[in-house]
Amino acid sequence: MFQRFQEGDAQARNEIVQLAEAGDARAQFKLGVCYDQGWGVDQDYTEAVKWYRLAAEQDHAEARFNLGDCYKDGLGVEQDYTKAAEWFRLAAEQGLPDAQYNLGVCYANGVGVELDYKEAVKWYRKAAGQGYADAQYNLGICYKNGRGVRQSYKKAAKWYRLAAEQGDADAQFRLGLCYMNGEGVKSDAADACEWFRLAAEQGFAEAQCNFGNCYYFGFGTDQNDAEAVKWYRLAAEQGDADAQYNLGLCYKHGRGVKLDAVEAVKWWRRAAEQGFQEAEARLAELR
């Protein structure tokens, strides 16, 4: 019935509306989602909030989470981070991992609640234990920086890996750095290169730059200037200053591309505009 409502079936819509108006929490939640997303009805955040609230007041965990999101983003209600955190907490205490993660973010940033890294870790851990990749990644960051927990590169790498294996690009990049620097794991160039590749193929600019470095220096893979240029360019076009500088070097020395001083200066200038000192120094040499 819900699927038919999403597709614009009038009979299905009437049936869900009747259930929602009769007090059925699941129907109220689904009706809220339809108004939220514009499925089968005109998008209307105010109506979405109305139905989420009715379901949330009947302890519907997902409705509580979605209502918290509405308050966080100011959709259908006046933006209120405190109320967002309150609704996230209610859903989090019911075991909803999305809400546990969001409540952790609230504590980590002091948004809607007082900043408290230990509380952030507590909620990240609950969501991470349910396989929530973003929470696993953030827990890894907490261990790396010693925020809310005793610093441990080994535990940071553990949580990065769990998120990375689910395809989280940030975690893949961080795990690549762990292998490159030997932080929490044994240094391994091939593993570092592989994790950079996985993140790079998802469009993660820093990983693309690092993957380009792998080819440029033959780190963990066969040296290949053309491949280095390919990945530097992808990162550079996203605004990565390191990649812009490195791409300039490739043009300066004719590595992987035809030697072109004008292109070299172009990319160094872009990096310098972001305050990249090596690029600024290169440009200063040309004056």
mmCIF file of N, CA, C and O in Angstrom, residues 81-124:
data_model
loop_
_atom_site.group_PDB
_atom_site.id
_atom_site.type_symbol
_atom_site.label_atom_id
_atom_site.label_comp_id
_atom_site.label_asym_id
_atom_site.label_seq_id
_atom_site.Cartn_x
_atom_site.Cartn_y
_atom_site.Cartn_z
ATOM 1 N N TYR A 81 18.403 23.531 17.558
ATOM 2 C CA TYR A 81 19.338 22.436 17.797
ATOM 3 C C TYR A 81 19.067 21.718 19.120
ATOM 4 O O TYR A 81 19.288 20.505 19.223
ATOM 5 N N THR A 82 18.576 22.441 20.098
ATOM 6 C CA THR A 82 18.276 21.803 21.384
ATOM 7 C C THR A 82 17.152 20.785 21.229
ATOM 8 O O THR A 82 17.247 19.657 21.729
ATOM 9 N N LYS A 83 16.093 21.178 20.528
ATOM 10 C CA LYS A 83 14.982 20.244 20.303
ATOM 11 C C LYS A 83 15.418 19.086 19.407
ATOM 12 O O LYS A 83 14.976 17.944 19.589
ATOM 13 N N ALA A 84 16.293 19.389 18.436
ATOM 14 C CA ALA A 84 16.813 18.317 17.581
ATOM 15 C C ALA A 84 17.511 17.273 18.434
ATOM 16 O O ALA A 84 17.258 16.065 18.297
ATOM 17 N N ALA A 85 18.377 17.727 19.335
ATOM 18 C CA ALA A 85 19.108 16.793 20.200
ATOM 19 C C ALA A 85 18.169 16.016 21.103
ATOM 20 O O ALA A 85 18.385 14.818 21.367
ATOM 21 N N GLU A 86 17.106 16.666 21.565
ATOM 22 C CA GLU A 86 16.143 15.980 22.438
ATOM 23 C C GLU A 86 15.459 14.835 21.696
ATOM 24 O O GLU A 86 15.291 13.740 22.249
ATOM 25 N N TRP A 87 15.057 15.087 20.458
ATOM 26 C CA TRP A 87 14.404 14.028 19.689
ATOM 27 C C TRP A 87 15.394 12.939 19.281
ATOM 28 O O TRP A 87 15.054 11.755 19.293
ATOM 29 N N PHE A 88 16.611 13.339 18.949
ATOM 30 C CA PHE A 88 17.635 12.333 18.646
ATOM 31 C C PHE A 88 17.854 11.427 19.858
ATOM 32 O O PHE A 88 17.997 10.211 19.721
ATOM 33 N N ARG A 89 17.885 12.040 21.042
ATOM 34 C CA ARG A 89 18.125 11.254 22.261
ATOM 35 C C ARG A 89 17.028 10.219 22.473
ATOM 36 O O ARG A 89 17.308 9.059 22.790
ATOM 37 N N LEU A 90 15.783 10.623 22.308
ATOM 38 C CA LEU A 90 14.683 9.689 22.515
ATOM 39 C C LEU A 90 14.772 8.506 21.547
ATOM 40 O O LEU A 90 14.568 7.351 21.932
ATOM 41 N N ALA A 91 15.100 8.804 20.283
ATOM 42 C CA ALA A 91 15.249 7.728 19.301
ATOM 43 C C ALA A 91 16.490 6.900 19.579
ATOM 44 O O ALA A 91 16.482 5.670 19.410
ATOM 45 N N ALA A 92 17.557 7.562 20.006
ATOM 46 C CA ALA A 92 18.812 6.856 20.308
ATOM 47 C C ALA A 92 18.627 5.883 21.461
ATOM 48 O O ALA A 92 19.151 4.760 21.440
ATOM 49 N N GLU A 93 17.869 6.302 22.461
ATOM 50 C CA GLU A 93 17.627 5.434 23.617
ATOM 51 C C GLU A 93 16.766 4.232 23.252
ATOM 52 O O GLU A 93 16.746 3.237 23.991
ATOM 53 N N GLN A 94 16.088 4.305 22.099
ATOM 54 C CA GLN A 94 15.333 3.156 21.600
ATOM 55 C C GLN A 94 16.195 2.253 20.722
ATOM 56 O O GLN A 94 15.720 1.244 20.214
ATOM 57 N N GLY A 95 17.461 2.652 20.553
ATOM 58 C CA GLY A 95 18.402 1.811 19.821
ATOM 59 C C GLY A 95 18.553 2.113 18.351
ATOM 60 O O GLY A 95 19.182 1.338 17.623
ATOM 61 N N LEU A 96 18.014 3.241 17.878
ATOM 62 C CA LEU A 96 18.112 3.579 16.457
ATOM 63 C C LEU A 96 19.524 4.098 16.155
ATOM 64 O O LEU A 96 19.919 5.151 16.677
ATOM 65 N N PRO A 97 20.301 3.409 15.318
ATOM 66 C CA PRO A 97 21.695 3.805 15.107
ATOM 67 C C PRO A 97 21.863 5.177 14.460
ATOM 68 O O PRO A 97 22.809 5.896 14.790
ATOM 69 N N ASP A 98 20.962 5.552 13.553
ATOM 70 C CA ASP A 98 21.050 6.888 12.952
ATOM 71 C C ASP A 98 20.986 7.965 14.034
ATOM 72 O O ASP A 98 21.737 8.945 13.996
ATOM 73 N N ALA A 99 20.070 7.776 14.977
ATOM 74 C CA ALA A 99 19.898 8.750 16.046
ATOM 75 C C ALA A 99 21.083 8.716 17.007
ATOM 76 O O ALA A 99 21.528 9.766 17.491
ATOM 77 N N GLN A 100 21.598 7.534 17.286
ATOM 78 C CA GLN A 100 22.772 7.420 18.157
ATOM 79 C C GLN A 100 23.956 8.165 17.554
ATOM 80 O O GLN A 100 24.671 8.892 18.251
ATOM 81 N N TYR A 101 24.141 7.985 16.253
ATOM 82 C CA TYR A 101 25.230 8.680 15.569
ATOM 83 C C TYR A 101 25.018 10.194 15.622
ATOM 84 O O TYR A 101 25.934 10.955 15.962
ATOM 85 N N ASN A 102 23.805 10.648 15.280
ATOM 86 C CA ASN A 102 23.549 12.091 15.276
ATOM 87 C C ASN A 102 23.696 12.705 16.652
ATOM 88 O O ASN A 102 24.186 13.830 16.788
ATOM 89 N N LEU A 103 23.287 11.973 17.686
ATOM 90 C CA LEU A 103 23.445 12.485 19.045
ATOM 91 C C LEU A 103 24.927 12.576 19.390
ATOM 92 O O LEU A 103 25.370 13.526 20.043
ATOM 93 N N GLY A 104 25.704 11.598 18.920
ATOM 94 C CA GLY A 104 27.154 11.662 19.105
ATOM 95 C C GLY A 104 27.743 12.898 18.449
ATOM 96 O O GLY A 104 28.599 13.579 19.041
ATOM 97 N N VAL A 105 27.280 13.213 17.247
ATOM 98 C CA VAL A 105 27.754 14.407 16.542
ATOM 99 C C VAL A 105 27.388 15.663 17.326
ATOM 100 O O VAL A 105 28.188 16.604 17.423
ATOM 101 N N CYS A 106 26.197 15.691 17.892
ATOM 102 C CA CYS A 106 25.779 16.838 18.713
ATOM 103 C C CYS A 106 26.755 17.058 19.861
ATOM 104 O O CYS A 106 27.200 18.188 20.110
ATOM 105 N N TYR A 107 27.107 15.986 20.561
ATOM 106 C CA TYR A 107 28.036 16.100 21.688
ATOM 107 C C TYR A 107 29.450 16.451 21.226
ATOM 108 O O TYR A 107 30.158 17.216 21.881
ATOM 109 N N ALA A 108 29.868 15.903 20.095
ATOM 110 C CA ALA A 108 31.224 16.168 19.598
ATOM 111 C C ALA A 108 31.404 17.620 19.185
ATOM 112 O O ALA A 108 32.522 18.150 19.246
ATOM 113 N N ASN A 109 30.300 18.266 18.785
ATOM 114 C CA ASN A 109 30.383 19.645 18.294
ATOM 115 C C ASN A 109 29.731 20.664 19.224
ATOM 116 O O ASN A 109 29.750 21.864 18.932
ATOM 117 N N GLY A 110 29.147 20.168 20.317
ATOM 118 C CA GLY A 110 28.486 21.085 21.244
ATOM 119 C C GLY A 110 27.295 21.776 20.611
ATOM 120 O O GLY A 110 27.046 22.964 20.836
ATOM 121 N N VAL A 111 26.529 21.035 19.810
ATOM 122 C CA VAL A 111 25.367 21.600 19.114
ATOM 123 C C VAL A 111 24.094 21.057 19.753
ATOM 124 O O VAL A 111 23.804 19.863 19.684
ATOM 125 N N GLY A 112 23.354 21.930 20.428
ATOM 126 C CA GLY A 112 22.113 21.519 21.089
ATOM 127 C C GLY A 112 22.331 20.924 22.463
ATOM 128 O O GLY A 112 21.381 20.716 23.217
ATOM 129 N N VAL A 113 23.589 20.630 22.767
ATOM 130 C CA VAL A 113 23.994 20.097 24.072
ATOM 131 C C VAL A 113 25.377 20.677 24.371
ATOM 132 O O VAL A 113 26.027 21.236 23.490
ATOM 133 N N GLU A 114 25.823 20.541 25.612
ATOM 134 C CA GLU A 114 27.185 20.973 25.932
ATOM 135 C C GLU A 114 28.183 20.016 25.310
ATOM 136 O O GLU A 114 27.963 18.798 25.306
ATOM 137 N N LEU A 115 29.275 20.569 24.793
ATOM 138 C CA LEU A 115 30.304 19.734 24.187
ATOM 139 C C LEU A 115 30.822 18.731 25.212
ATOM 140 O O LEU A 115 31.165 19.094 26.336
ATOM 141 N N ASP A 116 30.847 17.459 24.832
ATOM 142 C CA ASP A 116 31.265 16.400 25.744
ATOM 143 C C ASP A 116 31.752 15.223 24.904
ATOM 144 O O ASP A 116 30.951 14.449 24.383
ATOM 145 N N TYR A 117 33.073 15.102 24.758
ATOM 146 C CA TYR A 117 33.630 14.057 23.898
ATOM 147 C C TYR A 117 33.341 12.656 24.433
ATOM 148 O O TYR A 117 33.152 11.719 23.649
ATOM 149 N N LYS A 118 33.295 12.505 25.744
ATOM 150 C CA LYS A 118 32.996 11.184 26.296
ATOM 151 C C LYS A 118 31.595 10.742 25.929
ATOM 152 O O LYS A 118 31.360 9.567 25.620
ATOM 153 N N GLU A 119 30.646 11.683 25.989
ATOM 154 C CA GLU A 119 29.284 11.349 25.578
ATOM 155 C C GLU A 119 29.222 11.068 24.081
ATOM 156 O O GLU A 119 28.486 10.177 23.635
ATOM 157 N N ALA A 120 29.994 11.833 23.317
ATOM 158 C CA ALA A 120 30.041 11.583 21.872
ATOM 159 C C ALA A 120 30.519 10.162 21.606
ATOM 160 O O ALA A 120 29.911 9.417 20.823
ATOM 161 N N VAL A 121 31.596 9.774 22.279
ATOM 162 C CA VAL A 121 32.144 8.425 22.103
ATOM 163 C C VAL A 121 31.128 7.372 22.515
ATOM 164 O O VAL A 121 30.961 6.350 21.834
ATOM 165 N N LYS A 122 30.434 7.618 23.601
ATOM 166 C CA LYS A 122 29.423 6.671 24.083
ATOM 167 C C LYS A 122 28.384 6.379 23.001
ATOM 168 O O LYS A 122 28.063 5.208 22.731
ATOM 169 N N TRP A 123 27.885 7.428 22.356
ATOM 170 C CA TRP A 123 26.833 7.238 21.360
ATOM 171 C C TRP A 123 27.392 6.734 20.041
ATOM 172 O O TRP A 123 26.745 5.928 19.352
ATOM 173 N N TYR A 124 28.597 7.196 19.678
ATOM 174 C CA TYR A 124 29.236 6.635 18.478
ATOM 175 C C TYR A 124 29.418 5.126 18.640
ATOM 176 O O TYR A 124 29.180 4.354 17.715
#
